[in-house]
mmCIF file of C-alpha atoms and ligand atoms in Angstrom:
data_model
loop_
_atom_site.group_PDB
_atom_site.id
_atom_site.type_symbol
_atom_site.label_atom_id
_atom_site.label_comp_id
_atom_site.label_asym_id
_atom_site.label_seq_id
_atom_site.Cartn_x
_atom_site.Cartn_y
_atom_site.Cartn_z
ATOM 1 C CA MET A 205 -150.124 17.805 -5.250
ATOM 2 C CA ARG A 206 -150.510 17.649 -9.103
ATOM 3 C CA GLU A 207 -153.731 17.464 -10.939
ATOM 4 C CA ARG A 208 -154.271 15.160 -13.937
ATOM 5 C CA VAL A 209 -156.681 16.091 -17.035
ATOM 6 C CA VAL A 210 -157.646 14.457 -20.122
ATOM 7 C CA LEU A 211 -157.822 16.914 -23.289
ATOM 8 C CA LYS A 212 -159.191 16.398 -26.603
ATOM 9 C CA TRP A 213 -158.267 18.465 -29.459
ATOM 10 C CA GLY A 214 -160.848 18.246 -31.930
ATOM 11 C CA GLY A 215 -159.981 17.303 -35.781
ATOM 12 C CA GLY A 216 -161.853 20.171 -36.790
ATOM 13 C CA LEU A 217 -159.768 22.592 -34.808
ATOM 14 C CA ILE A 218 -156.299 21.315 -35.628
ATOM 15 C CA THR A 219 -157.054 20.697 -39.259
ATOM 16 C CA GLU A 220 -158.742 22.392 -42.188
ATOM 17 C CA LYS A 221 -161.667 20.047 -42.284
ATOM 18 C CA HIS A 222 -162.554 20.448 -45.876
ATOM 19 C CA ALA A 223 -159.112 20.306 -47.452
ATOM 20 C CA LEU A 224 -157.551 16.841 -47.460
ATOM 21 C CA LYS A 225 -154.628 16.761 -45.045
ATOM 22 C CA THR A 226 -154.348 20.344 -44.110
ATOM 23 C CA VAL A 227 -152.955 21.087 -40.687
ATOM 24 C CA ARG A 228 -153.577 24.429 -38.900
ATOM 25 C CA THR A 229 -150.037 25.040 -37.568
ATOM 26 C CA GLU A 230 -150.751 28.304 -35.776
ATOM 27 C CA VAL A 231 -153.618 26.773 -33.979
ATOM 28 C CA LEU A 232 -151.506 23.705 -32.970
ATOM 29 C CA ASP A 233 -148.783 26.162 -31.607
ATOM 30 C CA HIS A 234 -151.359 28.209 -29.661
ATOM 31 C CA LEU A 235 -152.681 24.989 -28.132
ATOM 32 C CA ALA A 236 -149.156 23.477 -27.271
ATOM 33 C CA GLU A 237 -148.421 26.721 -25.550
ATOM 34 C CA GLN A 238 -151.511 26.094 -23.207
ATOM 35 C CA ILE A 239 -150.513 22.621 -22.358
ATOM 36 C CA GLU A 240 -147.029 24.212 -21.376
ATOM 37 C CA SER A 241 -148.971 26.492 -18.961
ATOM 38 C CA CYS A 242 -150.873 23.557 -17.584
ATOM 39 C CA ILE A 243 -147.588 21.709 -16.875
ATOM 40 C CA GLN A 244 -145.870 24.596 -15.201
ATOM 41 C CA ASN A 245 -149.116 25.041 -12.989
ATOM 42 C CA GLY A 246 -149.043 21.593 -11.757
ATOM 43 C CA VAL A 247 -151.518 20.040 -14.212
ATOM 44 C CA ASP A 248 -150.554 16.849 -15.970
ATOM 45 C CA VAL A 249 -152.161 16.390 -19.311
ATOM 46 C CA ILE A 250 -153.292 13.267 -21.246
ATOM 47 C CA LEU A 251 -153.817 14.482 -24.778
ATOM 48 C CA VAL A 252 -156.085 12.724 -27.446
ATOM 49 C CA HIS A 253 -156.467 14.427 -30.879
ATOM 50 C CA GLY A 254 -159.104 13.893 -33.540
ATOM 51 C CA ALA A 255 -158.612 13.134 -37.317
ATOM 52 C CA GLY A 256 -160.035 16.082 -39.049
ATOM 53 C CA SER A 257 -159.209 16.083 -42.800
ATOM 54 C CA PHE A 258 -156.372 13.384 -42.096
ATOM 55 C CA GLY A 259 -159.097 10.742 -41.231
ATOM 56 C CA HIS A 260 -162.661 11.303 -42.093
ATOM 57 C CA LEU A 261 -162.368 12.066 -45.653
ATOM 58 C CA ARG A 262 -160.625 8.830 -46.770
ATOM 59 C CA ALA A 263 -162.399 6.644 -44.173
ATOM 60 C CA LYS A 264 -165.738 7.753 -45.496
ATOM 61 C CA GLU A 265 -164.813 7.269 -49.129
ATOM 62 C CA HIS A 266 -163.867 3.580 -48.425
ATOM 63 C CA ARG A 267 -166.622 3.170 -45.697
ATOM 64 C CA LEU A 268 -164.061 1.952 -43.081
ATOM 65 C CA HIS A 269 -166.522 2.855 -40.245
ATOM 66 C CA GLU A 270 -168.874 -0.056 -41.504
ATOM 67 C CA GLY A 271 -166.184 -2.735 -41.276
ATOM 68 C CA LYS A 272 -165.303 -5.081 -44.053
ATOM 69 C CA LEU A 273 -167.649 -4.902 -47.156
ATOM 70 C CA PRO A 274 -166.607 -6.544 -50.045
ATOM 71 C CA GLU A 275 -168.896 -4.476 -52.285
ATOM 72 C CA ALA A 276 -166.978 -1.406 -51.205
ATOM 73 C CA ASP A 277 -163.768 -2.629 -53.024
ATOM 74 C CA ILE A 278 -165.465 -3.101 -56.357
ATOM 75 C CA ASN A 279 -165.389 0.605 -57.507
ATOM 76 C CA GLY A 280 -162.738 1.782 -55.172
ATOM 77 C CA SER A 281 -159.447 3.328 -56.079
ATOM 78 C CA MET A 282 -158.080 0.950 -53.484
ATOM 79 C CA THR A 283 -159.181 -2.031 -51.422
ATOM 80 C CA GLN A 284 -160.510 -1.315 -48.102
ATOM 81 C CA GLU A 285 -157.489 -3.023 -46.509
ATOM 82 C CA GLU A 286 -155.199 -0.644 -48.555
ATOM 83 C CA ALA A 287 -157.207 2.271 -47.322
ATOM 84 C CA VAL A 288 -157.076 0.997 -43.698
ATOM 85 C CA GLU A 289 -153.086 1.443 -44.023
ATOM 86 C CA ALA A 290 -153.580 4.682 -45.692
ATOM 87 C CA VAL A 291 -155.609 6.300 -43.158
ATOM 88 C CA ARG A 292 -153.405 4.750 -40.269
ATOM 89 C CA ASN A 293 -150.260 6.397 -42.199
ATOM 90 C CA ASP A 294 -152.187 9.648 -42.662
ATOM 91 C CA MET A 295 -153.075 9.613 -38.741
ATOM 92 C CA LEU A 296 -149.333 9.129 -37.890
ATOM 93 C CA GLU A 297 -148.573 12.097 -40.214
ATOM 94 C CA LEU A 298 -151.000 14.202 -38.259
ATOM 95 C CA ASN A 299 -149.627 13.046 -35.022
ATOM 96 C CA ALA A 300 -146.206 13.837 -36.111
ATOM 97 C CA HIS A 301 -147.272 17.512 -36.575
ATOM 98 C CA VAL A 302 -148.876 17.558 -33.148
ATOM 99 C CA MET A 303 -145.785 16.208 -31.630
ATOM 100 C CA GLN A 304 -143.741 18.884 -33.336
ATOM 101 C CA ALA A 305 -145.788 21.489 -32.123
ATOM 102 C CA LEU A 306 -145.362 20.156 -28.456
ATOM 103 C CA THR A 307 -141.564 19.851 -28.985
ATOM 104 C CA ARG A 308 -141.516 23.426 -30.084
ATOM 105 C CA CYS A 309 -142.741 24.350 -26.553
ATOM 106 C CA ASP A 310 -140.187 21.917 -25.102
ATOM 107 C CA ILE A 311 -142.824 19.568 -23.790
ATOM 108 C CA SER A 312 -141.707 15.931 -23.610
ATOM 109 C CA ALA A 313 -144.625 13.628 -24.974
ATOM 110 C CA VAL A 314 -144.899 9.939 -26.028
ATOM 111 C CA THR A 315 -147.572 8.851 -28.594
ATOM 112 C CA LEU A 316 -149.476 5.504 -28.111
ATOM 113 C CA SER A 317 -151.455 5.005 -31.540
ATOM 114 C CA PRO A 318 -154.571 3.006 -30.884
ATOM 115 C CA HIS A 319 -154.090 0.661 -33.949
ATOM 116 C CA GLN A 320 -150.924 -0.514 -31.953
ATOM 117 C CA TRP A 321 -152.675 -1.450 -28.651
ATOM 118 C CA ALA A 322 -156.388 -1.164 -29.029
ATOM 119 C CA ARG A 323 -159.160 -3.219 -30.609
ATOM 120 C CA ASN A 324 -162.699 -2.788 -31.290
ATOM 121 C CA THR A 325 -164.771 0.409 -31.248
ATOM 122 C CA GLY A 326 -167.031 2.527 -29.048
ATOM 123 C CA ALA A 327 -166.218 3.647 -25.439
ATOM 124 C CA GLY A 328 -166.069 -0.248 -24.513
ATOM 125 C CA PHE A 329 -163.118 -0.893 -26.781
ATOM 126 C CA ASP A 330 -160.486 -3.237 -25.613
ATOM 127 C CA GLY A 331 -156.935 -2.155 -24.787
ATOM 128 C CA ASP A 332 -154.628 -1.782 -21.763
ATOM 129 C CA LEU A 333 -154.247 1.759 -20.507
ATOM 130 C CA ALA A 334 -151.554 0.816 -17.995
ATOM 131 C CA LEU A 335 -148.890 3.029 -20.087
ATOM 132 C CA PHE A 336 -151.005 5.930 -19.937
ATOM 133 C CA GLU A 337 -151.202 5.690 -16.205
ATOM 134 C CA GLN A 338 -147.514 5.145 -15.746
ATOM 135 C CA ALA A 339 -146.376 8.151 -17.185
ATOM 136 C CA PRO A 340 -143.960 10.250 -15.261
ATOM 137 C CA GLN A 341 -145.047 13.727 -13.966
ATOM 138 C CA GLY A 342 -144.889 16.412 -16.736
ATOM 139 C CA ILE A 343 -144.767 13.955 -19.566
ATOM 140 C CA VAL A 344 -147.702 14.197 -21.948
ATOM 141 C CA MET A 345 -149.025 10.802 -23.155
ATOM 142 C CA VAL A 346 -150.792 11.351 -26.504
ATOM 143 C CA SER A 347 -153.199 9.229 -28.534
ATOM 144 C CA HIS A 348 -155.700 9.839 -31.291
ATOM 145 C CA GLY A 349 -158.616 8.629 -33.344
ATOM 146 C CA ASP A 350 -157.603 5.736 -35.449
ATOM 147 C CA VAL A 351 -158.434 2.607 -37.622
ATOM 148 C CA VAL A 352 -158.447 -0.379 -35.315
ATOM 149 C CA ASP A 353 -158.587 -4.048 -35.926
ATOM 150 C CA CYS A 354 -161.940 -5.481 -34.888
ATOM 151 C CA ASP A 355 -163.514 -9.032 -34.082
ATOM 152 C CA GLU A 356 -165.057 -10.842 -37.227
ATOM 153 C CA PRO A 357 -167.034 -10.249 -39.147
ATOM 154 C CA ARG A 358 -165.992 -6.505 -39.122
ATOM 155 C CA ARG A 359 -162.391 -6.925 -39.158
ATOM 156 C CA PHE A 360 -161.716 -2.962 -38.784
ATOM 157 C CA GLY A 361 -163.538 0.000 -37.697
ATOM 158 C CA ILE A 362 -163.045 3.603 -36.453
ATOM 159 C CA LEU A 363 -162.010 4.267 -32.857
ATOM 160 C CA SER A 364 -163.026 7.732 -32.157
ATOM 161 C CA GLY A 365 -160.856 10.145 -29.916
ATOM 162 C CA ASP A 366 -164.001 10.664 -28.132
ATOM 163 C CA ASP A 367 -164.469 7.237 -27.265
ATOM 164 C CA LEU A 368 -160.862 7.065 -26.020
ATOM 165 C CA VAL A 369 -161.337 9.902 -23.703
ATOM 166 C CA VAL A 370 -164.140 8.189 -21.729
ATOM 167 C CA ARG A 371 -161.919 5.321 -20.814
ATOM 168 C CA LEU A 372 -158.809 7.374 -19.954
ATOM 169 C CA ALA A 373 -160.848 9.749 -17.841
ATOM 170 C CA THR A 374 -162.654 7.179 -15.840
ATOM 171 C CA GLU A 375 -160.186 4.560 -15.631
ATOM 172 C CA ILE A 376 -157.035 6.234 -14.917
ATOM 173 C CA PRO A 377 -156.973 7.285 -11.082
ATOM 174 C CA GLY A 378 -156.739 10.882 -10.365
ATOM 175 C CA VAL A 379 -158.243 12.401 -13.430
ATOM 176 C CA LYS A 380 -160.126 15.469 -12.377
ATOM 177 C CA ARG A 381 -161.635 16.775 -15.477
ATOM 178 C CA LEU A 382 -162.211 16.062 -19.355
ATOM 179 C CA VAL A 383 -161.870 19.036 -21.463
ATOM 180 C CA PHE A 384 -163.012 19.102 -25.142
ATOM 181 C CA ALA A 385 -161.504 21.909 -27.211
ATOM 182 C CA MET A 386 -163.402 22.429 -30.382
ATOM 183 C CA GLY A 387 -162.952 24.737 -33.573
ATOM 184 C CA GLY A 388 -165.521 27.355 -34.568
ATOM 185 C CA VAL A 389 -167.976 27.062 -31.554
ATOM 186 C CA ASP A 390 -167.768 28.384 -28.024
ATOM 187 C CA GLY A 391 -169.531 25.255 -26.601
ATOM 188 C CA VAL A 392 -172.874 23.607 -26.820
ATOM 189 C CA LEU A 393 -175.443 25.875 -28.402
ATOM 190 C CA ALA A 394 -179.137 26.012 -27.573
ATOM 191 C CA ASP A 395 -181.605 24.532 -29.930
ATOM 192 C CA PRO A 396 -183.257 27.658 -31.200
ATOM 193 C CA PRO A 397 -186.986 28.069 -30.719
ATOM 194 C CA GLN A 398 -187.211 29.508 -34.245
ATOM 195 C CA PRO A 399 -184.781 29.133 -37.066
ATOM 196 C CA ASN A 400 -182.646 32.294 -37.816
ATOM 197 C CA VAL A 401 -182.517 33.156 -34.039
ATOM 198 C CA GLU A 402 -178.897 33.772 -32.986
ATOM 199 C CA ASP A 403 -176.860 31.180 -31.349
ATOM 200 C CA VAL A 404 -177.155 31.133 -27.637
ATOM 201 C CA LEU A 405 -174.381 29.274 -25.756
ATOM 202 C CA LEU A 406 -175.498 27.002 -22.888
ATOM 203 C CA PRO A 407 -173.042 27.626 -19.867
ATOM 204 C CA THR A 408 -174.372 24.337 -18.485
ATOM 205 C CA LEU A 409 -176.199 21.359 -19.917
ATOM 206 C CA ARG A 410 -178.149 18.637 -18.342
ATOM 207 C CA LYS A 411 -178.741 15.228 -20.069
ATOM 208 C CA THR A 412 -182.418 16.285 -20.498
ATOM 209 C CA ASP A 413 -181.704 19.792 -22.228
ATOM 210 C CA LEU A 414 -182.012 20.245 -25.936
ATOM 211 C CA PHE A 415 -179.055 21.359 -27.904
ATOM 212 C CA THR A 416 -177.980 22.014 -31.512
ATOM 213 C CA GLY A 417 -176.159 18.993 -32.684
ATOM 214 C CA GLU A 418 -174.741 20.031 -35.912
ATOM 215 C CA HIS A 419 -172.881 17.226 -37.485
ATOM 216 C CA ALA A 420 -171.438 16.900 -40.843
ATOM 217 C CA VAL A 421 -172.616 13.310 -41.645
ATOM 218 C CA GLU A 422 -171.596 13.791 -45.513
ATOM 219 C CA MET A 423 -168.105 14.188 -44.138
ATOM 220 C CA ASP A 424 -167.451 12.583 -40.663
ATOM 221 C CA VAL A 425 -167.338 8.966 -39.763
ATOM 222 C CA THR A 426 -167.693 9.547 -36.174
ATOM 223 C CA GLY A 427 -170.309 11.705 -34.101
ATOM 224 C CA GLY A 428 -169.637 15.372 -33.872
ATOM 225 C CA ILE A 429 -170.875 17.339 -30.892
ATOM 226 C CA GLY A 430 -173.646 14.747 -30.152
ATOM 227 C CA LEU A 431 -171.022 12.097 -29.529
ATOM 228 C CA LYS A 432 -168.909 14.508 -27.401
ATOM 229 C CA VAL A 433 -171.981 15.266 -25.284
ATOM 230 C CA GLU A 434 -173.134 11.718 -24.930
ATOM 231 C CA ARG A 435 -169.606 10.492 -23.983
ATOM 232 C CA GLY A 436 -169.083 13.526 -21.759
ATOM 233 C CA PHE A 437 -172.073 12.520 -19.721
ATOM 234 C CA GLN A 438 -170.819 9.037 -19.254
ATOM 235 C CA VAL A 439 -167.835 10.691 -17.598
ATOM 236 C CA THR A 440 -169.687 13.208 -15.374
ATOM 237 C CA ALA A 441 -171.655 10.185 -14.165
ATOM 238 C CA ARG A 442 -168.410 8.954 -12.542
ATOM 239 C CA GLY A 443 -167.969 12.352 -10.867
ATOM 240 C CA ILE A 444 -165.439 13.821 -13.168
ATOM 241 C CA GLU A 445 -165.754 17.510 -14.482
ATOM 242 C CA VAL A 446 -166.578 17.858 -18.306
ATOM 243 C CA LEU A 447 -166.235 21.039 -20.120
ATOM 244 C CA LEU A 448 -166.519 21.830 -23.888
ATOM 245 C CA VAL A 449 -164.690 24.914 -24.902
ATOM 246 C CA ASN A 450 -163.593 26.954 -28.057
ATOM 247 C CA GLY A 451 -159.823 26.063 -28.822
ATOM 248 C CA GLU A 452 -159.505 28.819 -30.945
ATOM 249 C CA LYS A 453 -160.126 31.912 -28.445
ATOM 250 C CA ASP A 454 -157.929 33.240 -25.611
ATOM 251 C CA ARG A 455 -156.519 30.775 -23.369
ATOM 252 C CA ARG A 456 -159.709 29.039 -22.724
ATOM 253 C CA VAL A 457 -158.363 25.414 -23.042
ATOM 254 C CA ALA A 458 -155.585 26.191 -20.353
ATOM 255 C CA ASP A 459 -158.074 27.956 -18.117
ATOM 256 C CA ALA A 460 -160.551 25.037 -18.460
ATOM 257 C CA CYS A 461 -157.851 22.414 -17.865
ATOM 258 C CA MET A 462 -156.744 24.448 -14.678
ATOM 259 C CA GLY A 463 -160.330 24.568 -13.337
ATOM 260 C CA LYS A 464 -160.670 28.468 -13.767
ATOM 261 C CA GLU A 465 -163.894 30.094 -14.743
ATOM 262 C CA VAL A 466 -164.031 29.941 -18.656
ATOM 263 C CA VAL A 467 -166.481 30.608 -21.456
ATOM 264 C CA GLY A 468 -167.766 27.273 -22.576
ATOM 265 C CA THR A 469 -170.332 24.644 -21.629
ATOM 266 C CA ARG A 470 -170.026 22.563 -18.333
ATOM 267 C CA LEU A 471 -171.964 19.231 -18.229
ATOM 268 C CA LEU A 472 -173.958 18.560 -15.234
ATOM 269 C CA ALA A 473 -174.159 14.998 -13.823
HETATM 270 O O1 IP8 B 705 -161.982 12.637 -35.044
HETATM 271 C C1 IP8 B 705 -161.632 9.600 -36.143
HETATM 272 O O2 IP8 B 705 -161.285 10.159 -34.803
HETATM 273 P P1 IP8 B 705 -162.203 11.644 -34.143
HETATM 274 C C2 IP8 B 705 -160.750 8.609 -36.437
HETATM 275 O O3 IP8 B 705 -161.543 11.682 -32.759
HETATM 276 C C3 IP8 B 705 -160.587 8.479 -38.012
HETATM 277 O O4 IP8 B 705 -163.682 11.122 -34.118
HETATM 278 C C4 IP8 B 705 -159.353 7.721 -38.424
HETATM 279 C C5 IP8 B 705 -161.377 8.868 -38.853
#
């Protein structure tokens, strides 16, 4: 009996976050190889990737996360509508890098870009997930954070990959776990009792525990680790395992997807 997992590759893991539209090809290849191991070991993967420097920088510049704002057009280098198109194209470009990495590992994958099938933002966004559910065994269905159309008066907004994974993990039958692969951190870190205290990784996290929620608000239009934890608890509440691991080290992502013991943080319902 095959298992099914939902896997999120963070944008800060697969791109250089501070350098506009710079992909980390070696990281992508390492992550793609681990999906290949999962498939070979009977675990089917639904993959969602974040935006990193292909989405957040330009979306922030044109305030796309705030919806239509006539004042945002006045001094901008382009209108918000032009920026919506530009960010969508940049996300398609990042997705093409992801698909190439999967293809290099002989993985068959199909992308469903949210601006073509989803509407509105947050974990309660609208959109039919049937195509994800109908994927044949061993085929990786892929989606990503995107700029989507929204109801008036917003007109458009940012749908984070962290929102997509909530619906994918809880509404697609048979999903056993949700894994967040992150860059530069081993999981969720304890809120230090004093500043300058060394980072302490929390192997497990309950809703009431305090943790360090570092978030580059000056760069990101979505929510950093705080959003992942919040969305993760929505998923554990439905009886699905949730793990946050470092996507740069060893084969932690594959191990987490296959339900093996792994360094990282497990959310407790
Ligand atoms: O990186 C954000 O997706 P995320 C999408 O998964 C855009 O939060 C276009 C900034």
